[in-house]
CSV table of C-alpha atoms in Angstrom, one decimal:
chain,number,residue,atom,x,y,z
A,1,MET,CA,107.3,-49.5,-48.7
A,2,GLU,CA,106.7,-46.6,-50.9
A,3,PRO,CA,107.0,-43.0,-49.5
A,4,SER,CA,103.7,-41.5,-48.5
A,5,ALA,CA,104.4,-37.9,-49.5
A,6,ARG,CA,102.0,-36.1,-51.7
A,7,THR,CA,101.1,-32.6,-52.8
A,8,VAL,CA,97.6,-31.5,-51.9
A,9,LEU,CA,96.2,-28.5,-53.8
A,10,SER,CA,94.0,-26.0,-52.1
A,11,GLY,CA,90.6,-25.2,-53.6
A,12,GLU,CA,91.3,-21.5,-54.0
A,13,SER,CA,94.9,-20.7,-54.7
A,14,GLN,CA,96.8,-21.3,-57.9
A,15,ALA,CA,99.8,-22.6,-56.0
A,16,SER,CA,100.4,-25.0,-53.2
A,17,ALA,CA,103.2,-26.1,-51.0
A,18,GLY,CA,106.5,-26.3,-52.8
A,19,GLY,CA,105.4,-23.8,-55.5
A,20,VAL,CA,103.3,-26.4,-57.4
A,21,SER,CA,100.9,-24.6,-59.7
A,22,ARG,CA,97.3,-25.5,-60.1
A,23,LEU,CA,94.8,-24.9,-62.8
A,24,LYS,CA,92.2,-22.2,-62.4
A,25,PRO,CA,89.4,-23.6,-60.3
A,26,ASN,CA,85.6,-23.3,-60.6
A,27,VAL,CA,85.5,-22.4,-64.3
A,28,VAL,CA,83.6,-25.3,-65.8
A,29,GLY,CA,80.3,-27.0,-64.8
A,30,LEU,CA,78.6,-30.3,-65.5
A,31,LEU,CA,77.5,-29.3,-69.0
A,32,GLY,CA,80.9,-28.0,-69.9
A,33,VAL,CA,82.7,-31.2,-68.8
A,34,VAL,CA,80.1,-33.3,-70.7
A,35,PHE,CA,80.5,-31.3,-73.9
A,36,MET,CA,84.3,-31.5,-73.8
A,37,ALA,CA,84.3,-35.2,-73.2
A,38,VAL,CA,81.8,-35.8,-76.0
A,39,ALA,CA,83.7,-33.5,-78.3
A,40,THR,CA,86.8,-35.6,-77.7
A,41,ALA,CA,84.8,-38.7,-78.8
A,42,ALA,CA,83.8,-36.7,-81.9
A,43,PRO,CA,80.3,-38.0,-82.8
A,44,ILE,CA,80.3,-36.8,-86.5
A,45,THR,CA,83.9,-38.0,-87.1
A,46,ALA,CA,83.1,-41.4,-85.5
A,47,MET,CA,80.0,-41.8,-87.6
A,48,THR,CA,81.3,-40.6,-91.0
A,49,GLY,CA,84.8,-41.9,-90.5
A,50,ASN,CA,84.3,-45.2,-88.8
A,51,VAL,CA,80.8,-46.6,-89.6
A,52,PRO,CA,81.4,-47.1,-93.4
A,53,PHE,CA,84.7,-49.0,-92.6
A,54,MET,CA,83.0,-51.0,-89.9
A,55,MET,CA,80.3,-52.0,-92.3
A,56,SER,CA,82.6,-52.9,-95.2
A,57,SER,CA,85.4,-54.5,-93.2
A,58,GLY,CA,84.1,-55.2,-89.8
A,59,SER,CA,80.7,-56.2,-88.3
A,60,GLY,CA,78.8,-55.5,-91.5
A,61,ILE,CA,75.1,-54.9,-91.1
A,62,GLY,CA,75.6,-55.5,-87.3
A,63,THR,CA,77.6,-52.3,-86.9
A,64,PRO,CA,74.9,-50.6,-84.7
A,65,ALA,CA,74.9,-53.7,-82.5
A,66,ALA,CA,78.7,-53.4,-82.2
A,67,PHE,CA,78.2,-49.9,-80.8
A,68,LEU,CA,75.5,-51.3,-78.4
A,69,ILE,CA,78.0,-53.9,-77.0
A,70,ALA,CA,80.7,-51.3,-76.7
A,71,MET,CA,78.4,-49.0,-74.8
A,72,VAL,CA,77.5,-51.7,-72.3
A,73,VAL,CA,81.1,-52.6,-71.7
A,74,LEU,CA,82.2,-49.0,-71.3
A,75,ALA,CA,79.4,-48.2,-68.9
A,76,VAL,CA,80.5,-51.1,-66.7
A,77,PHE,CA,84.1,-49.9,-66.9
A,78,SER,CA,82.9,-46.4,-65.9
A,79,VAL,CA,81.3,-47.7,-62.7
A,80,GLY,CA,84.7,-48.3,-61.1
A,81,PHE,CA,86.3,-45.3,-62.8
A,82,THR,CA,83.7,-42.9,-61.4
A,83,THR,CA,83.7,-44.5,-58.0
A,84,MET,CA,87.4,-43.8,-57.7
A,85,SER,CA,87.0,-40.3,-59.1
A,86,LYS,CA,84.9,-39.5,-55.9
A,87,HIS,CA,88.1,-40.0,-53.9
A,88,ILE,CA,90.9,-38.8,-56.2
A,89,THR,CA,90.7,-35.6,-58.2
A,90,ALA,CA,93.8,-35.0,-60.3
A,91,THR,CA,94.4,-33.4,-63.7
A,92,GLY,CA,96.5,-36.4,-64.6
A,93,ALA,CA,93.4,-38.6,-64.3
A,94,PHE,CA,94.7,-42.1,-65.2
A,95,TYR,CA,98.2,-41.1,-64.0
A,96,GLY,CA,96.9,-40.2,-60.6
A,97,PHE,CA,94.4,-43.1,-60.3
A,98,ILE,CA,97.0,-45.7,-61.2
A,99,SER,CA,99.6,-44.1,-58.9
A,100,PHE,CA,97.3,-44.4,-56.0
A,101,GLY,CA,96.0,-47.8,-56.9
A,102,LEU,CA,99.0,-49.7,-58.2
A,103,GLY,CA,101.9,-47.5,-57.0
A,104,ARG,CA,104.0,-44.7,-58.4
A,105,THR,CA,106.1,-46.9,-60.8
A,106,ALA,CA,103.0,-48.2,-62.6
A,107,GLY,CA,101.5,-44.7,-62.4
A,108,LEU,CA,104.4,-43.0,-64.2
A,109,ALA,CA,104.4,-45.7,-66.9
A,110,ALA,CA,100.7,-45.2,-67.4
A,111,GLY,CA,101.0,-41.4,-67.3
A,112,LEU,CA,103.6,-41.4,-70.0
A,113,LEU,CA,101.6,-43.8,-72.1
A,114,ALA,CA,98.4,-41.7,-71.7
A,115,THR,CA,100.3,-38.6,-72.5
A,116,PHE,CA,101.8,-40.3,-75.6
A,117,ALA,CA,98.4,-41.3,-76.7
A,118,TYR,CA,96.8,-37.9,-76.5
A,119,MET,CA,99.9,-36.3,-78.0
A,120,VAL,CA,99.4,-38.4,-81.2
A,121,PHE,CA,95.6,-38.1,-81.2
A,122,GLU,CA,95.8,-34.3,-81.9
A,123,PRO,CA,97.9,-34.6,-85.2
A,124,SER,CA,95.7,-37.6,-86.1
A,125,LEU,CA,92.6,-35.4,-85.9
A,126,ILE,CA,94.5,-32.6,-87.7
A,127,GLY,CA,94.8,-35.1,-90.5
A,128,ILE,CA,91.1,-35.9,-90.9
A,129,PHE,CA,90.2,-32.2,-90.4
A,130,SER,CA,92.5,-31.2,-93.2
A,131,SER,CA,91.1,-33.9,-95.4
A,132,PHE,CA,87.5,-32.9,-94.7
A,133,ALA,CA,88.3,-29.2,-95.1
A,134,HIS,CA,90.2,-29.7,-98.4
A,135,ASN,CA,87.5,-31.9,-99.9
A,136,THR,CA,84.6,-29.7,-98.8
A,137,VAL,CA,86.2,-26.4,-100.0
A,138,LEU,CA,87.1,-28.1,-103.3
A,139,ASP,CA,83.6,-29.6,-103.7
A,140,GLN,CA,81.5,-26.5,-102.7
A,141,ALA,CA,83.8,-23.6,-103.7
A,142,GLY,CA,85.9,-25.2,-106.5
A,143,VAL,CA,89.1,-24.0,-104.8
A,144,ASP,CA,92.0,-26.4,-104.4
A,145,ILE,CA,93.8,-25.5,-101.2
A,146,PRO,CA,96.6,-27.8,-100.0
A,147,TRP,CA,95.6,-29.8,-96.9
A,148,TRP,CA,98.6,-28.6,-95.0
A,149,VAL,CA,97.2,-25.0,-95.0
A,150,PHE,CA,94.2,-26.2,-93.0
A,151,ALA,CA,96.6,-28.1,-90.7
A,152,ILE,CA,98.5,-25.0,-89.9
A,153,GLY,CA,95.2,-23.2,-89.1
A,154,MET,CA,94.0,-25.9,-86.8
A,155,LEU,CA,97.4,-26.0,-84.9
A,156,ALA,CA,97.0,-22.2,-84.3
A,157,VAL,CA,93.4,-22.5,-83.1
A,158,ASN,CA,94.3,-25.3,-80.7
A,159,ALA,CA,97.2,-23.4,-79.2
A,160,LEU,CA,95.1,-20.3,-78.7
A,161,GLY,CA,92.3,-22.3,-77.1
A,162,THR,CA,94.7,-23.7,-74.5
A,163,TRP,CA,96.4,-20.4,-73.9
A,164,PHE,CA,93.2,-18.6,-72.9
A,165,GLY,CA,91.9,-21.4,-70.7
A,166,VAL,CA,89.3,-24.1,-70.5
A,167,ALA,CA,86.4,-21.7,-70.3
A,168,VAL,CA,87.1,-20.3,-73.8
A,169,ALA,CA,87.5,-23.8,-75.2
A,170,GLU,CA,84.3,-24.9,-73.5
A,171,ARG,CA,82.2,-22.3,-75.2
A,172,LEU,CA,83.6,-23.0,-78.6
A,173,LEU,CA,83.3,-26.8,-78.3
A,174,ILE,CA,79.7,-26.5,-77.2
A,175,VAL,CA,78.8,-24.5,-80.3
A,176,LEU,CA,80.6,-26.9,-82.6
A,177,LEU,CA,79.3,-30.0,-80.9
A,178,VAL,CA,75.6,-29.0,-80.9
A,179,THR,CA,75.7,-28.2,-84.6
A,180,GLU,CA,77.3,-31.5,-85.6
A,181,VAL,CA,75.0,-33.6,-83.4
A,182,THR,CA,71.9,-31.8,-84.7
A,183,VAL,CA,72.4,-32.5,-88.4
A,184,LEU,CA,73.0,-36.3,-87.8
A,185,PHE,CA,70.0,-36.4,-85.4
A,186,VAL,CA,67.8,-34.6,-87.9
A,187,MET,CA,68.7,-37.3,-90.5
A,188,ALA,CA,68.1,-40.1,-88.1
A,189,VAL,CA,64.7,-38.8,-86.9
A,190,SER,CA,63.6,-38.1,-90.4
A,191,VAL,CA,64.3,-41.7,-91.4
A,192,LEU,CA,62.4,-43.0,-88.4
A,193,LEU,CA,59.4,-40.8,-88.8
A,194,GLN,CA,59.1,-41.7,-92.5
A,195,GLY,CA,59.3,-45.4,-91.8
A,196,GLY,CA,62.7,-46.0,-93.3
A,197,GLY,CA,63.8,-46.7,-96.8
A,198,PRO,CA,62.6,-49.4,-99.3
A,199,GLU,CA,62.9,-52.2,-96.7
A,200,GLY,CA,61.4,-50.2,-93.9
A,201,ILE,CA,63.0,-50.3,-90.5
A,202,SER,CA,64.6,-53.6,-89.6
A,203,PHE,CA,65.8,-54.6,-86.1
A,204,ASP,CA,68.6,-56.8,-87.5
A,205,PRO,CA,71.2,-54.0,-87.3
A,206,ILE,CA,70.7,-53.7,-83.5
A,207,ASN,CA,70.6,-57.5,-82.8
A,208,PRO,CA,73.7,-58.1,-80.7
A,209,VAL,CA,74.2,-61.4,-82.4
A,210,ASN,CA,74.8,-59.6,-85.7
A,211,ALA,CA,77.7,-57.7,-84.2
A,212,PHE,CA,79.7,-60.9,-84.5
A,213,GLY,CA,79.0,-61.3,-88.2
A,214,GLY,CA,80.4,-59.5,-91.2
A,215,VAL,CA,83.9,-59.7,-92.6
A,216,SER,CA,85.7,-59.3,-89.3
A,217,ALA,CA,83.7,-59.0,-86.0
A,218,GLY,CA,86.9,-58.3,-84.1
A,219,LEU,CA,87.7,-55.3,-86.3
A,220,GLY,CA,84.2,-54.1,-86.1
A,221,LEU,CA,84.2,-54.2,-82.3
A,222,PHE,CA,87.6,-52.5,-82.1
A,223,PHE,CA,86.4,-49.6,-84.2
A,224,ALA,CA,83.3,-49.4,-82.0
A,225,PHE,CA,85.4,-49.0,-78.9
A,226,TRP,CA,87.7,-46.6,-80.8
A,227,SER,CA,84.7,-44.3,-81.4
A,228,TRP,CA,84.5,-43.6,-77.6
A,229,VAL,CA,88.1,-42.8,-77.0
A,230,GLY,CA,88.2,-39.5,-75.1
A,231,PHE,CA,85.1,-40.0,-72.9
A,232,GLU,CA,87.4,-40.6,-69.9
A,233,SER,CA,88.8,-37.1,-70.3
A,234,THR,CA,86.1,-36.0,-67.8
A,235,ALA,CA,88.4,-36.8,-65.0
A,236,MET,CA,91.1,-34.4,-66.3
A,237,TYR,CA,88.8,-31.4,-65.7
A,238,GLY,CA,88.1,-32.2,-62.1
A,239,GLU,CA,90.6,-29.6,-60.8
A,240,GLU,CA,88.9,-26.9,-62.9
A,241,SER,CA,85.3,-28.0,-62.2
A,242,ARG,CA,83.0,-26.4,-59.6
A,243,ASP,CA,82.2,-29.6,-57.7
A,244,PRO,CA,84.4,-32.5,-59.0
A,245,LYS,CA,83.1,-35.1,-56.6
A,246,ARG,CA,79.6,-34.7,-58.0
A,247,ILE,CA,80.3,-33.5,-61.5
A,248,ILE,CA,82.9,-35.9,-62.8
A,249,PRO,CA,81.0,-39.2,-62.1
A,250,ARG,CA,77.8,-37.8,-63.6
A,251,ALA,CA,79.6,-36.3,-66.6
A,252,THR,CA,81.3,-39.6,-67.3
A,253,MET,CA,78.2,-41.7,-67.3
A,254,ILE,CA,76.3,-39.1,-69.3
A,255,ALA,CA,79.0,-39.1,-71.9
A,256,VAL,CA,79.3,-42.9,-72.2
A,257,LEU,CA,75.5,-43.5,-72.4
A,258,GLY,CA,74.6,-40.4,-74.3
A,259,VAL,CA,77.2,-41.0,-77.0
A,260,GLY,CA,76.3,-44.7,-77.1
A,261,VAL,CA,72.6,-44.2,-77.6
A,262,PHE,CA,73.4,-41.6,-80.3
A,263,TYR,CA,75.8,-43.9,-82.1
A,264,VAL,CA,73.4,-46.8,-82.1
A,265,PHE,CA,70.4,-44.8,-83.2
A,266,VAL,CA,72.2,-42.8,-86.0
A,267,SER,CA,74.0,-45.7,-87.5
A,268,TRP,CA,70.8,-47.8,-87.4
A,269,MET,CA,68.8,-45.1,-89.1
A,270,ALA,CA,71.5,-44.5,-91.7
A,271,ILE,CA,71.3,-48.2,-92.7
A,272,SER,CA,67.5,-48.2,-92.6
A,273,GLY,CA,67.3,-45.1,-94.8
A,274,SER,CA,69.0,-46.8,-97.7
A,275,GLY,CA,68.1,-50.4,-97.0
A,276,GLN,CA,70.5,-53.0,-95.7
A,277,ASP,CA,71.8,-54.2,-99.1
A,278,LYS,CA,72.2,-50.7,-100.5
A,279,ALA,CA,73.8,-49.4,-97.4
A,280,MET,CA,76.4,-52.2,-97.6
A,281,GLU,CA,77.0,-51.4,-101.2
A,282,LEU,CA,77.6,-47.7,-100.4
A,283,ALA,CA,80.0,-48.6,-97.6
A,284,ALA,CA,82.2,-50.5,-100.0
A,285,SER,CA,82.0,-47.9,-102.7
A,286,ALA,CA,84.5,-45.3,-103.8
A,287,ASN,CA,82.5,-42.8,-101.7
A,288,PRO,CA,81.8,-44.6,-98.5
A,289,MET,CA,80.5,-41.5,-96.7
A,290,ASP,CA,77.4,-41.8,-98.9
A,291,VAL,CA,76.2,-44.2,-96.2
A,292,PHE,CA,75.2,-40.9,-94.5
A,293,PHE,CA,75.0,-38.6,-97.4
A,294,ALA,CA,72.4,-40.7,-99.3
A,295,PRO,CA,69.8,-41.0,-96.6
A,296,THR,CA,70.3,-37.4,-95.7
A,297,GLU,CA,69.7,-36.3,-99.3
A,298,SER,CA,66.6,-38.5,-99.6
A,299,PHE,CA,65.0,-37.8,-96.2
A,300,VAL,CA,66.1,-34.2,-95.4
A,301,GLY,CA,67.4,-32.5,-98.6
A,302,HIS,CA,70.5,-31.5,-100.4
A,303,TRP,CA,71.0,-28.5,-98.1
A,304,ALA,CA,71.5,-30.9,-95.2
A,305,VAL,CA,74.2,-32.8,-97.1
A,306,SER,CA,76.1,-29.6,-97.8
A,307,THR,CA,75.7,-28.6,-94.1
A,308,MET,CA,76.9,-32.0,-93.0
A,309,GLN,CA,80.1,-31.6,-95.1
A,310,TRP,CA,80.9,-28.4,-93.3
A,311,LEU,CA,80.0,-29.9,-89.9
A,312,MET,CA,82.4,-32.8,-90.5
A,313,VAL,CA,85.1,-30.1,-90.8
A,314,THR,CA,84.0,-28.3,-87.6
A,315,GLY,CA,83.4,-31.6,-85.8
A,316,SER,CA,86.9,-32.8,-86.4
A,317,LEU,CA,88.2,-29.4,-85.4
A,318,ALA,CA,86.4,-29.7,-82.1
A,319,CYS,CA,87.7,-33.2,-81.5
A,320,GLY,CA,91.3,-32.1,-82.2
A,321,MET,CA,90.9,-29.2,-79.9
A,322,ALA,CA,89.7,-31.5,-77.1
A,323,PHE,CA,92.6,-33.9,-77.6
A,324,HIS,CA,95.0,-30.9,-77.5
A,325,ASN,CA,93.5,-30.0,-74.1
A,326,CYS,CA,93.9,-33.5,-72.9
A,327,ALA,CA,97.6,-33.8,-74.0
A,328,SER,CA,98.4,-30.4,-72.5
A,329,ARG,CA,96.9,-31.3,-69.2
A,330,TYR,CA,98.8,-34.6,-69.0
A,331,LEU,CA,102.1,-32.8,-69.9
A,332,TYR,CA,101.3,-30.2,-67.3
A,333,ALA,CA,100.5,-32.9,-64.6
A,334,LEU,CA,103.8,-34.6,-65.2
A,335,GLY,CA,105.6,-31.3,-65.3
A,336,ARG,CA,104.3,-29.7,-62.1
A,337,GLU,CA,105.4,-32.8,-60.1
A,338,GLY,CA,109.0,-32.4,-61.4
A,339,ALA,CA,109.3,-35.9,-62.7
A,340,ILE,CA,112.1,-34.5,-64.7
A,341,PRO,CA,114.2,-31.7,-63.1
A,342,GLY,CA,113.3,-28.2,-64.3
A,343,LEU,CA,109.8,-29.0,-65.7
A,344,GLN,CA,108.0,-27.4,-62.7
A,345,GLN,CA,108.9,-24.0,-64.0
A,346,THR,CA,108.2,-24.7,-67.6
A,347,ILE,CA,105.4,-27.1,-68.6
A,348,GLY,CA,104.4,-27.4,-65.0
A,349,ARG,CA,103.5,-23.7,-64.8
A,350,THR,CA,100.1,-22.1,-65.4
A,351,HIS,CA,99.3,-18.8,-67.0
A,352,PRO,CA,99.3,-16.1,-64.3
A,353,LYS,CA,95.9,-14.6,-65.5
A,354,ASN,CA,94.1,-17.5,-67.3
A,355,GLY,CA,95.2,-20.3,-65.0
A,356,SER,CA,95.8,-22.4,-68.1
A,357,PRO,CA,98.6,-24.9,-68.9
A,358,HIS,CA,99.8,-22.5,-71.6
A,359,ILE,CA,103.4,-23.7,-71.8
A,360,ALA,CA,102.4,-27.3,-71.9
A,361,GLY,CA,100.0,-26.3,-74.7
A,362,LEU,CA,102.7,-24.7,-76.7
A,363,VAL,CA,104.9,-27.8,-76.3
A,364,GLN,CA,102.1,-30.0,-77.5
A,365,THR,CA,101.5,-27.7,-80.5
A,366,GLY,CA,105.2,-28.1,-81.4
A,367,ILE,CA,105.0,-31.9,-81.1
A,368,ALA,CA,101.9,-32.0,-83.2
A,369,ALA,CA,103.4,-29.7,-85.8
A,370,VAL,CA,106.5,-31.9,-86.1
A,371,LEU,CA,104.4,-35.1,-86.6
A,372,VAL,CA,102.2,-33.4,-89.2
A,373,LEU,CA,105.2,-32.1,-91.0
A,374,ALA,CA,106.8,-35.6,-91.0
A,375,PHE,CA,103.8,-37.1,-92.6
A,376,ALA,CA,103.5,-34.3,-95.1
A,377,VAL,CA,107.1,-34.6,-96.2
A,378,ALA,CA,106.7,-38.4,-96.5
A,379,GLY,CA,103.8,-37.7,-98.9
A,380,LYS,CA,101.2,-39.5,-96.7
A,381,ASP,CA,97.5,-38.8,-97.3
A,382,PRO,CA,96.1,-36.8,-94.4
A,383,TYR,CA,93.2,-39.2,-93.9
A,384,ALA,CA,94.6,-42.7,-94.8
A,385,GLY,CA,98.0,-41.9,-93.4
A,386,LEU,CA,98.1,-39.2,-90.7
A,387,TYR,CA,94.6,-39.8,-89.3
A,388,THR,CA,94.4,-43.6,-89.4
A,389,LEU,CA,98.0,-44.6,-88.5
A,390,LEU,CA,98.2,-42.2,-85.5
A,391,ALA,CA,94.7,-43.1,-84.3
A,392,VAL,CA,95.5,-46.8,-84.2
A,393,LEU,CA,98.8,-46.0,-82.4
A,394,GLY,CA,97.1,-43.8,-79.8
A,395,THR,CA,94.1,-46.2,-79.3
A,396,MET,CA,96.3,-49.1,-78.5
A,397,ALA,CA,98.1,-47.0,-75.9
A,398,ILE,CA,95.0,-45.6,-74.2
A,399,LEU,CA,93.2,-48.9,-74.1
A,400,LEU,CA,96.1,-50.4,-72.2
A,401,VAL,CA,96.0,-47.5,-69.8
A,402,GLN,CA,92.2,-47.9,-69.3
A,403,ALA,CA,92.7,-51.6,-68.6
A,404,THR,CA,95.4,-50.8,-66.0
A,405,THR,CA,93.1,-48.2,-64.4
A,406,SER,CA,90.4,-50.9,-63.9
A,407,PHE,CA,92.9,-53.0,-61.9
A,408,ALA,CA,94.1,-50.0,-60.0
A,409,VAL,CA,90.5,-49.3,-58.9
A,410,MET,CA,90.2,-52.8,-57.5
A,411,ASN,CA,93.4,-52.6,-55.6
A,412,TYR,CA,92.9,-49.0,-54.4
A,413,PHE,CA,89.7,-49.9,-52.6
A,414,ARG,CA,91.2,-53.2,-51.3
A,415,THR,CA,94.2,-51.4,-49.7
A,416,HIS,CA,93.0,-47.8,-49.0
A,417,HIS,CA,89.3,-48.1,-48.4
A,418,PRO,CA,88.3,-51.6,-47.4
A,419,GLU,CA,85.3,-50.2,-45.5
A,420,THR,CA,83.7,-48.9,-48.7
A,421,ARG,CA,84.5,-51.8,-51.0
A,422,HIS,CA,81.5,-53.0,-53.0
A,423,TRP,CA,81.3,-56.4,-54.8
A,424,PHE,CA,80.1,-54.7,-58.0
A,425,LYS,CA,81.4,-51.1,-58.1
A,426,THR,CA,84.9,-51.7,-56.9
A,427,PHE,CA,85.5,-55.4,-57.9
A,428,LEU,CA,83.3,-57.0,-60.6
A,429,ALA,CA,82.7,-53.8,-62.7
A,430,PRO,CA,86.4,-52.8,-63.0
A,431,LEU,CA,87.3,-56.5,-63.5
A,432,ILE,CA,84.9,-56.8,-66.4
A,433,GLY,CA,86.0,-53.5,-67.8
A,434,GLY,CA,89.7,-54.3,-67.5
A,435,VAL,CA,89.5,-57.7,-69.2
A,436,ALA,CA,87.3,-56.3,-71.9
A,437,MET,CA,89.8,-53.5,-72.7
A,438,LEU,CA,92.6,-56.1,-72.9
A,439,GLY,CA,90.4,-58.1,-75.2
A,440,VAL,CA,89.9,-55.0,-77.5
A,441,VAL,CA,93.7,-54.6,-77.6
A,442,LEU,CA,94.0,-58.2,-78.6
A,443,LEU,CA,91.5,-57.7,-81.4
A,444,LEU,CA,93.6,-54.8,-82.7
A,445,VAL,CA,96.8,-56.9,-82.7
A,446,VAL,CA,95.1,-59.8,-84.4
A,447,ASN,CA,93.6,-57.5,-87.0
A,448,MET,CA,96.7,-55.3,-87.3
A,449,ASP,CA,97.2,-56.1,-91.0
A,450,THR,CA,93.8,-54.6,-91.9
A,451,ALA,CA,93.3,-52.0,-89.2
A,452,ALA,CA,94.8,-49.2,-91.3
A,453,GLY,CA,93.2,-50.0,-94.6
A,454,ALA,CA,95.4,-48.6,-97.4
A,455,GLU,CA,98.3,-48.1,-95.0
A,456,ALA,CA,98.4,-51.8,-94.0
A,457,ASP,CA,102.0,-52.1,-95.0
A,458,SER,CA,103.1,-48.9,-93.3
A,459,LEU,CA,106.2,-49.1,-91.1
A,460,VAL,CA,104.3,-46.9,-88.5
A,461,LEU,CA,101.5,-49.5,-88.3
A,462,LYS,CA,104.0,-52.4,-88.0
A,463,ALA,CA,105.9,-50.6,-85.3
A,464,THR,CA,102.8,-49.6,-83.3
A,465,PRO,CA,103.0,-52.4,-80.6
A,466,TYR,CA,106.7,-51.8,-80.2
A,467,LEU,CA,106.3,-48.0,-79.8
A,468,VAL,CA,103.7,-48.5,-77.1
A,469,ALA,CA,105.9,-51.0,-75.3
A,470,VAL,CA,108.9,-48.7,-75.5
A,471,VAL,CA,107.0,-45.8,-73.9
A,472,ALA,CA,105.6,-48.0,-71.1
A,473,LEU,CA,109.0,-49.6,-70.4
A,474,ALA,CA,110.6,-46.1,-70.4
A,475,GLY,CA,108.2,-45.0,-67.7
A,476,LEU,CA,108.8,-48.1,-65.6
A,477,GLY,CA,112.5,-47.8,-66.0
A,478,TYR,CA,112.6,-44.1,-65.1
A,479,ALA,CA,110.4,-44.5,-62.1
A,480,THR,CA,112.6,-47.3,-60.8
A,481,TYR,CA,115.6,-45.1,-61.3
A,482,LEU,CA,114.0,-42.2,-59.4
A,483,LYS,CA,113.0,-44.6,-56.6
A,484,ARG,CA,116.6,-45.5,-56.0
A,485,THR,CA,118.3,-42.2,-56.7
A,486,ASP,CA,115.8,-39.5,-55.7
A,487,PRO,CA,113.2,-40.9,-53.2
A,488,ALA,CA,111.8,-37.4,-52.6
A,489,ARG,CA,111.0,-36.7,-56.2
A,490,TYR,CA,109.7,-40.3,-56.6
A,491,ALA,CA,107.3,-39.8,-53.7
A,492,LEU,CA,105.5,-37.0,-55.6
A,493,LEU,CA,104.7,-39.1,-58.7
A,494,GLY,CA,101.0,-39.0,-59.4
A,495,ARG,CA,100.2,-37.6,-55.9
A,496,THR,CA,99.1,-34.1,-56.7
A,497,VAL,CA,95.5,-34.1,-55.8
A,498,LEU,CA,92.7,-31.6,-55.0
A,499,GLU,CA,92.2,-31.0,-51.4
A,500,GLU,CA,88.4,-31.1,-51.4
A,501,THR,CA,88.2,-34.7,-52.7
A,502,HIS,CA,91.4,-36.1,-51.3
A,503,GLU,CA,90.9,-39.7,-50.0
A,504,ARG,CA,87.3,-39.4,-48.8
């Protein structure tokens, strides 16, 4: 039987028994958590970066329908996820959930895998940010600045945001997110109010049957799910929120459904604005982002296209910042429990004034910088190489963690709270969600040769499944080692929870 020890954090102090630090409490509300989760999903990056590829190489004209299907599946997954979040509040989120639901060994493996995913997501977003920034400055100002200059700037902004705490990051992300959503929404509403393009507004793009058409329905659906990665970050902010038992479940469902409706509507109107045939032609052209630029130019004006270009830059910045926050909090969660000796006083510490995981944030900045440098030295394109390859790698890892979380929810209520088990919330919903997530991973593996476009022959892409497996096995192996050699340390894995919501 596993040890029952745990560390329970108080709601007021920044330290608890054993000197374990906690993040600054009561600094973010419902709106802040929603905005940070949506910023992580990056609406403008998902639209301009993923939709053209989904149309040309995935579900074709049924791309909006692919988003619709993904929204339904993720909403079902979130039912179980949010039900468990009412009982367990931990900065490690999946790490804590799986530790309680499936045991500490599985929890540490999942925690390392989730940390790994978020660690590579930040440099991935630095890649697309740098590409957008380079192209926008060159196009609008005629100045050719190397992409790595923008990468350095983003690394600095992310590090400072984590150092000064989640409240500062929250305010900046809200501003950036509102602006990027607004310009896409204005385009979509303009198309709708003016009756669409030459073919009017067709309902074919949102017909679920059409999600399974196109060149590769599997690839289209995978990219649809990819566009939501980050919504689950709501649970990471429970320890810093004002009322996690109420806020986290609401924020999660708002993020899933809000982002979903937005994706479906905007992609549908973008296609309708140009007409189905023309939209497909634009998606396969040398300038695939014209899928959005063309209807924006026609229905709103050139000023909106110029604005959209800049907001693609700020939107990817917001997304990268949100992923930096996620990675820092996972590193911090692993560190404060002392999974590896000495980490409690380094990455497991919080800033004495800001209550932020400042050391973990600096470590993450260093890791991201090394990865960006490696791709730059290798001569990889910041978009096709750095962004795409690391996004595929991280997505495979996080989807496996999400699937495992679903099964953890089922077992948690079966073993810990049989009196509150529910046939749908704690069994059928997580079962459907878990199986669906595994299905998406299978879609990725089956379509691996085309998932990275121009980088299809990259060694990084070919090694992706093996890298994910190595990280997971390392977690399983190390947890097993701790269980045998240091039961006291093993007993703390994934068990640092917030007192107010502990096992209700």
